[in-house]
Coordinates of C-alpha atoms in Angstrom, one line a residue:
M568 CA 0.0 0.0 0.0
K569 CA 2.8 2.4 0.8
K570 CA 4.3 1.9 -2.7
I571 CA 1.0 2.3 -4.6
L572 CA 2.2 5.6 -6.3
S573 CA 5.3 3.9 -7.5
F574 CA 3.4 0.9 -8.7
M575 CA 0.9 3.1 -10.6
D576 CA 3.7 5.1 -12.2
W577 CA 5.5 2.0 -13.5
G578 CA 2.1 0.5 -14.6
I579 CA 1.4 3.5 -16.8
F580 CA 4.9 3.5 -18.1
A581 CA 4.5 -0.2 -19.1
L582 CA 1.3 0.5 -20.9
R583 CA 2.9 3.3 -22.9
L584 CA 5.9 1.0 -23.7
Y585 CA 3.5 -1.6 -24.9
H586 CA 1.8 0.9 -27.2
Y587 CA 5.1 2.0 -28.8
I588 CA 6.2 -1.7 -29.2
L589 CA 3.0 -2.3 -31.2
L590 CA 3.7 0.7 -33.3
L591 CA 7.2 -0.4 -34.0
S592 CA 6.0 -3.9 -35.0
Q593 CA 3.6 -2.3 -37.4
A594 CA 6.3 -0.1 -38.9
L595 CA 8.6 -3.1 -39.4
A596 CA 5.9 -5.4 -40.7
V597 CA 6.0 -3.9 -44.2
S598 CA 6.8 -6.2 -47.1
E599 CA 10.0 -4.3 -48.1
F600 CA 12.3 -2.4 -45.9
S601 CA 12.7 1.1 -47.3
I602 CA 13.9 4.6 -46.4
R603 CA 10.4 5.4 -45.4
T604 CA 10.4 2.5 -43.1
L605 CA 13.7 3.6 -41.6
L606 CA 12.3 7.2 -41.1
N607 CA 9.2 5.7 -39.4
V608 CA 11.3 3.8 -37.0
I609 CA 13.5 6.8 -36.2
W610 CA 10.4 9.0 -35.8
L611 CA 8.8 6.4 -33.6
S612 CA 12.0 6.1 -31.4
I613 CA 12.2 9.8 -31.0
A614 CA 8.5 9.9 -30.0
F615 CA 9.1 7.3 -27.4
F616 CA 12.4 8.4 -25.8
V617 CA 12.3 12.2 -25.9
P618 CA 9.3 12.7 -23.6
L619 CA 11.0 10.3 -21.2
L620 CA 13.7 12.9 -20.7
F621 CA 11.0 14.9 -18.7
W622 CA 9.0 12.2 -17.0
F623 CA 10.3 8.8 -15.9
P624 CA 8.8 6.8 -12.9
Q625 CA 10.4 7.9 -9.6
R626 CA 13.2 9.8 -11.5
R627 CA 12.0 12.8 -13.4
M628 CA 8.7 14.7 -12.8
N629 CA 8.3 17.5 -15.4
K630 CA 4.8 16.4 -16.4
V631 CA 4.0 19.6 -18.5
W632 CA 6.8 19.1 -21.0
F633 CA 6.2 15.3 -21.2
C634 CA 2.6 15.9 -22.2
I635 CA 3.6 18.6 -24.8
L636 CA 6.2 16.4 -26.4
E637 CA 3.9 13.4 -26.3
L638 CA 1.3 15.3 -28.3
L639 CA 3.8 16.8 -30.7
L640 CA 5.8 13.6 -31.4
G641 CA 3.5 10.7 -30.5
G642 CA 0.4 12.5 -31.7
S643 CA 1.9 13.4 -35.0
Y644 CA 3.1 9.9 -35.5
Y645 CA -0.3 8.6 -34.7
V646 CA -1.9 10.8 -37.4
H647 CA 0.9 9.8 -39.8
S648 CA 0.3 6.0 -39.1
V649 CA -3.4 6.4 -39.8
I650 CA -2.8 8.2 -43.1
D651 CA 0.3 6.2 -44.3
P652 CA -0.9 3.4 -46.7
D653 CA 2.1 1.2 -45.8
L654 CA 0.9 1.0 -42.2
T655 CA -2.0 -1.3 -42.9
S656 CA -2.7 -2.0 -39.3
K657 CA -4.1 1.2 -38.0
A658 CA -3.1 2.3 -34.5
D659 CA -5.2 4.1 -31.9
Y660 CA -4.3 6.8 -29.5
L661 CA -5.9 5.3 -26.4
L662 CA -2.8 4.4 -24.2
P663 CA -1.1 7.8 -24.8
S664 CA -4.3 9.5 -23.9
L665 CA -4.4 7.4 -20.7
T666 CA -0.8 8.4 -19.9
M667 CA -1.4 12.1 -20.4
G668 CA -4.6 11.9 -18.3
Y669 CA -2.5 10.2 -15.5
L670 CA 0.1 13.0 -15.7
L671 CA -2.4 15.8 -16.2
T672 CA -1.8 19.1 -14.2
K673 CA -3.6 22.5 -14.1
Q674 CA -1.1 23.7 -16.7
T675 CA -2.0 21.0 -19.2
L676 CA -5.8 20.9 -19.0
W677 CA -5.8 22.1 -22.6
I678 CA -4.7 18.6 -23.6
I679 CA -8.2 17.3 -23.0
P680 CA -9.9 19.1 -26.0
V681 CA -6.8 18.4 -28.1
I682 CA -7.0 14.6 -27.9
V683 CA -10.7 14.8 -28.6
F684 CA -10.1 16.7 -31.8
I685 CA -7.1 14.7 -33.1
P686 CA -9.3 12.3 -35.1
F687 CA -10.8 15.3 -37.0
S688 CA -7.3 16.1 -38.4
F689 CA -7.6 13.0 -40.7
Q690 CA -11.4 12.9 -41.0
S691 CA -11.4 14.4 -44.5
Y692 CA -8.5 12.3 -45.8
L693 CA -10.1 9.0 -44.7
R694 CA -13.6 10.3 -45.5
L695 CA -14.8 9.6 -42.0
S696 CA -18.3 10.7 -40.9
W697 CA -18.6 13.2 -38.1
E698 CA -20.1 10.4 -35.9
Q699 CA -17.0 8.1 -36.6
A700 CA -14.5 11.0 -35.8
L701 CA -16.4 11.9 -32.7
S702 CA -16.5 8.3 -31.6
I703 CA -12.7 8.0 -31.9
G704 CA -12.3 11.3 -30.0
T705 CA -14.7 10.2 -27.3
D706 CA -12.6 7.0 -26.8
N707 CA -9.5 9.1 -26.4
L708 CA -11.3 11.3 -23.9
L709 CA -12.6 8.2 -22.0
F710 CA -9.1 6.8 -21.6
C711 CA -7.8 10.3 -20.6
F712 CA -10.4 10.3 -17.7
I713 CA -9.4 6.8 -16.8
G714 CA -5.8 8.0 -16.4
M715 CA -7.0 11.0 -14.3
W716 CA -8.9 8.6 -12.1
A717 CA -5.9 6.3 -11.7
S718 CA -3.8 9.4 -10.7
F719 CA -6.4 10.5 -8.2
V720 CA -6.5 7.0 -6.6
A721 CA -2.7 6.8 -6.4
K722 CA -2.4 10.3 -4.9
A723 CA -5.2 9.5 -2.4
Y724 CA -3.4 6.3 -1.2
N725 CA -0.1 8.2 -1.0
Q726 CA -1.6 11.1 1.0
K727 CA -3.3 8.5 3.3
N728 CA 0.0 6.8 4.0
T729 CA 1.8 10.1 4.5
L730 CA -0.9 11.1 7.0
V731 CA -0.6 7.7 8.8
D732 CA 3.2 8.2 9.0
E733 CA 2.7 11.7 10.3
V734 CA 0.2 10.6 12.9
E735 CA 2.5 7.8 14.0
R736 CA 5.4 10.3 14.3
Q737 CA 3.3 12.8 16.2
N738 CA 2.1 10.0 18.6
K739 CA 5.7 9.1 19.3
L740 CA 6.6 12.7 19.8
L741 CA 3.5 13.2 22.1
T742 CA 4.5 10.2 24.1
H743 CA 8.0 11.5 24.6
Y744 CA 6.7 15.0 25.4
S745 CA 4.1 13.6 27.9
A746 CA 6.8 11.6 29.6
E747 CA 9.1 14.6 29.9
I748 CA 6.3 16.8 31.3
E749 CA 5.4 14.1 33.9
K750 CA 9.0 13.9 35.0
M751 CA 9.4 17.6 35.2
T752 CA 6.2 18.0 37.1
L753 CA 7.2 15.3 39.6
L754 CA 10.6 16.9 40.1
E755 CA 9.1 20.4 40.7
E756 CA 6.6 18.9 43.2
R757 CA 9.4 17.0 45.0
N758 CA 11.4 20.1 45.3
R759 CA 8.4 22.0 46.7
M760 CA 7.6 19.3 49.2
S761 CA 11.2 19.0 50.3
K762 CA 11.4 22.7 51.2
E763 CA 8.0 22.5 53.0
L764 CA 9.1 19.4 55.0
H765 CA 12.4 21.0 55.8
D766 CA 10.8 24.1 57.2
T767 CA 8.0 22.2 59.1
L768 CA 10.1 19.4 60.6
G769 CA 13.0 21.6 61.3
H770 CA 10.7 23.9 63.4
S771 CA 9.2 21.0 65.2
F772 CA 12.6 19.6 66.2
I773 CA 13.9 23.0 67.3
S774 CA 10.7 23.3 69.5
L775 CA 11.4 19.9 71.0
I776 CA 15.0 20.9 71.8
L777 CA 13.9 24.1 73.5
S778 CA 11.2 22.2 75.5
L779 CA 13.8 19.7 76.7
D780 CA 16.1 22.6 77.7
A781 CA 13.4 24.1 79.8
S782 CA 12.6 20.7 81.4
I783 CA 16.2 20.2 82.3
A784 CA 16.3 23.6 84.1
L785 CA 13.1 22.9 86.1
M786 CA 13.8 19.4 87.3
D787 CA 14.2 19.3 91.1
S788 CA 13.9 15.7 92.1
K789 CA 16.8 13.4 91.2
P790 CA 18.3 16.1 89.3
A791 CA 21.4 14.2 88.3
E792 CA 19.5 11.2 86.8
A793 CA 16.9 13.4 85.2
K794 CA 19.5 15.7 83.8
D795 CA 21.4 12.8 82.4
R796 CA 18.3 11.3 80.7
L797 CA 17.2 14.6 79.4
T798 CA 20.6 15.3 78.1
R799 CA 20.6 12.0 76.2
L800 CA 17.1 12.8 74.8
R801 CA 18.4 16.2 73.7
T802 CA 21.4 14.5 72.0
L803 CA 19.0 12.0 70.3
A804 CA 16.7 14.7 69.2
E805 CA 19.7 16.6 67.7
N806 CA 20.8 13.4 65.9
N807 CA 17.2 12.9 64.6
L808 CA 17.1 16.4 63.4
D809 CA 20.4 16.0 61.5
E810 CA 19.2 12.8 60.0
M811 CA 15.9 14.2 59.0
R812 CA 17.7 17.2 57.4
N813 CA 19.8 14.7 55.4
I814 CA 16.7 12.8 54.2
V815 CA 14.9 16.0 53.2
H816 CA 18.0 17.2 51.5
E817 CA 18.2 14.0 49.5
M818 CA 14.5 14.3 48.6
G819 CA 15.1 17.8 47.4
E820 CA 17.7 16.7 44.9
E821 CA 16.5 14.5 42.0
E822 CA 18.1 11.1 41.5
E823 CA 20.2 12.5 38.6
S824 CA 21.5 15.6 40.1
S825 CA 24.1 15.9 37.3
L826 CA 22.9 18.0 34.4
I827 CA 25.0 16.1 32.0
R828 CA 23.5 12.8 33.1
Q829 CA 20.0 14.3 32.9
V830 CA 20.7 15.5 29.3
E831 CA 22.0 12.1 28.3
S832 CA 18.9 10.4 29.8
L833 CA 16.6 12.8 28.0
V834 CA 18.4 12.2 24.7
V835 CA 18.2 8.4 25.1
R836 CA 14.5 8.6 25.6
F837 CA 14.1 11.0 22.7
R838 CA 15.9 8.6 20.4
E839 CA 14.0 5.7 21.6
H840 CA 10.6 7.3 21.1
T841 CA 11.2 9.1 17.8
G842 CA 14.1 7.2 16.1
T843 CA 15.7 10.5 15.2
V844 CA 19.5 10.9 14.6
L845 CA 20.7 13.1 17.5
T846 CA 24.4 13.7 18.2
L847 CA 25.8 15.1 21.5
S848 CA 28.7 17.3 22.4
L849 CA 29.0 17.5 26.2
P850 CA 31.7 18.8 28.5
E851 CA 33.9 16.4 30.5
T852 CA 33.5 18.4 33.7
E853 CA 30.4 20.0 35.1
R854 CA 29.7 23.0 37.2
S855 CA 27.2 22.8 40.1
I856 CA 24.1 24.8 39.3
R857 CA 20.8 25.6 40.9
F858 CA 17.7 23.5 40.5
E859 CA 15.9 26.3 38.6
V860 CA 18.7 26.7 36.1
R861 CA 18.9 22.9 35.5
Q862 CA 15.2 22.7 34.9
A863 CA 15.3 25.7 32.5
V864 CA 18.0 24.1 30.5
L865 CA 16.2 20.8 30.3
R866 CA 13.0 22.5 29.2
V867 CA 14.7 24.5 26.5
I868 CA 16.3 21.2 25.2
Q869 CA 12.9 19.5 25.2
E870 CA 11.1 22.3 23.5
S871 CA 13.9 22.6 20.8
L872 CA 13.8 18.9 20.0
T873 CA 10.0 18.8 19.9
N874 CA 9.8 21.8 17.5
A875 CA 12.6 20.4 15.3
L876 CA 10.5 17.3 14.6
K877 CA 7.0 18.8 14.7
H878 CA 7.5 21.9 12.6
G879 CA 10.9 21.5 10.9
K880 CA 10.5 17.8 10.0
A881 CA 14.2 17.4 10.9
S882 CA 16.0 14.1 10.4
Q883 CA 19.3 15.1 12.1
L884 CA 19.9 17.1 15.2
H885 CA 23.0 18.1 17.2
L886 CA 23.0 19.2 20.8
E887 CA 26.0 21.0 22.3
L888 CA 26.4 22.0 26.0
K889 CA 29.4 23.7 27.5
F890 CA 30.5 25.7 30.5
S891 CA 32.6 28.9 30.4
E892 CA 34.0 30.8 33.3
S893 CA 30.9 33.0 33.6
D894 CA 28.0 31.2 31.9
L895 CA 26.4 28.0 30.6
Q896 CA 26.0 27.8 26.8
L897 CA 23.5 25.5 25.0
S898 CA 23.0 25.0 21.3
V899 CA 20.5 22.8 19.5
R900 CA 20.8 22.6 15.7
N901 CA 18.7 20.7 13.2
N902 CA 18.5 20.2 9.4
G903 CA 14.7 20.7 9.2
N904 CA 12.8 22.9 6.9
P905 CA 14.1 26.5 6.8
I906 CA 12.2 29.0 8.7
D907 CA 10.7 31.8 6.6
K908 CA 9.8 34.0 9.7
L909 CA 11.6 33.5 13.0
N910 CA 8.5 33.4 15.1
Y911 CA 8.6 32.3 18.7
G912 CA 5.7 29.9 19.5
F913 CA 4.1 29.6 22.9
G914 CA 6.6 27.0 24.1
L915 CA 9.7 28.9 23.0
T916 CA 8.2 32.2 24.3
T917 CA 7.7 30.6 27.7
M918 CA 11.2 29.2 27.7
K919 CA 12.6 32.6 26.6
Q920 CA 10.9 34.4 29.5
R921 CA 12.1 31.7 31.9
V922 CA 15.7 32.0 30.8
E923 CA 15.6 35.8 30.9
R924 CA 14.3 35.6 34.5
L925 CA 17.5 33.8 35.3
G926 CA 19.6 36.6 33.7
G927 CA 20.2 34.7 30.5
H928 CA 18.9 35.0 26.9
L929 CA 17.6 32.6 24.3
Q930 CA 17.8 33.1 20.5
L931 CA 16.4 31.3 17.5
S932 CA 18.2 31.6 14.1
C933 CA 18.2 30.0 10.7
G934 CA 21.4 30.0 8.7
E935 CA 21.8 29.8 4.9
G936 CA 23.2 26.9 3.1
T937 CA 22.4 23.4 1.8
P938 CA 20.9 22.2 3.9
A939 CA 19.8 25.1 6.0
V940 CA 20.5 24.8 9.7
T941 CA 18.1 26.0 12.3
E942 CA 19.6 26.7 15.7
V943 CA 18.3 27.5 19.2
R944 CA 21.0 29.1 21.3
C945 CA 20.7 29.7 25.1
E946 CA 23.1 31.3 27.5
I947 CA 22.6 31.5 31.3
P948 CA 25.1 33.2 33.6
L949 CA 26.6 31.2 36.5
K950 CA 26.8 33.4 39.5
G951 CA 29.4 32.4 42.1
V952 CA 29.3 28.7 41.5
M953 CA 32.1 26.2 41.9
P954 CA 33.1 23.3 39.7
H955 CA 30.8 20.3 40.4
G956 CA 32.2 18.2 43.3
E957 CA 34.6 20.9 44.6
N958 CA 34.3 22.6 47.9

């Protein structure tokens, strides 16, 4: 089904070839080979091959010139073969009419009346009645419409398959996009909850410590033992507080706290869901950055990859991330369709505003060349951070 257009092209080509083989056999079937026979063969060969310079299945697609040359060369030979007394087996013009109907465009609609009136060019010579000439022209018109119908069916199947492929690609992209949104949402919620737990539990433990301090000061009976126990409770509470802070701190940081590992994970999932060629250029060392900056970078990458496939129909992408002394630099390039107007959609506009709130800037550009390269470039300053892992 996916190759229906190619199958129809080659089928029409085969019918046209069959027609010219029949004409060639008629030209060579004369009793004596003569100069006229040789000229007919040459004429017939030119009529067959020259139009193919402009249309050939899956190779050349200049349908307008093919139809013009088919009429001038093939049509004139058809009229000649009908009139020539040596060509006793009269040919018809049905299969060429079918071919031109199959390749018909808005620029060649004038062909329809031409093929109808071709029989009238030899009507007087053969002394055909108007009904006979009109019957031959109607047959030509019928085969032209059959070719148009075949072209419509082939294009409909091709458009259907293209739409199916596009829906499948969009579904893969949507699946990837949904998974990324879910992950980002969970990370933001975990970060919010960790801060809230830290503030709430921290306050509770501090209150406990203060209460224990007051109890120690007020104890009168068995002061030594009570003081010893309360001191141990205070120490235990302090240890619990430290442990709880460690737990909350671990909750606040996502499992992949390294930006590089997060980018690699995102790219792996993107390749898996979309099957797109995506190359990476990542730094060997990383700088420790805030959660907000890390989330902004990941969102920009996600939005850039999504737009490259959804709008640019890109087949190859390249992602580059690097750190300088003062900022983080991100570049996402793709070979998709060139952008006529550099418009920021809702997603990129939101990312641009988010990056600018962090003191950075985001830029979309489309370079010239073959193929054109579309690039999303982002720079975010790193204020007072140390290399990752250093004190």
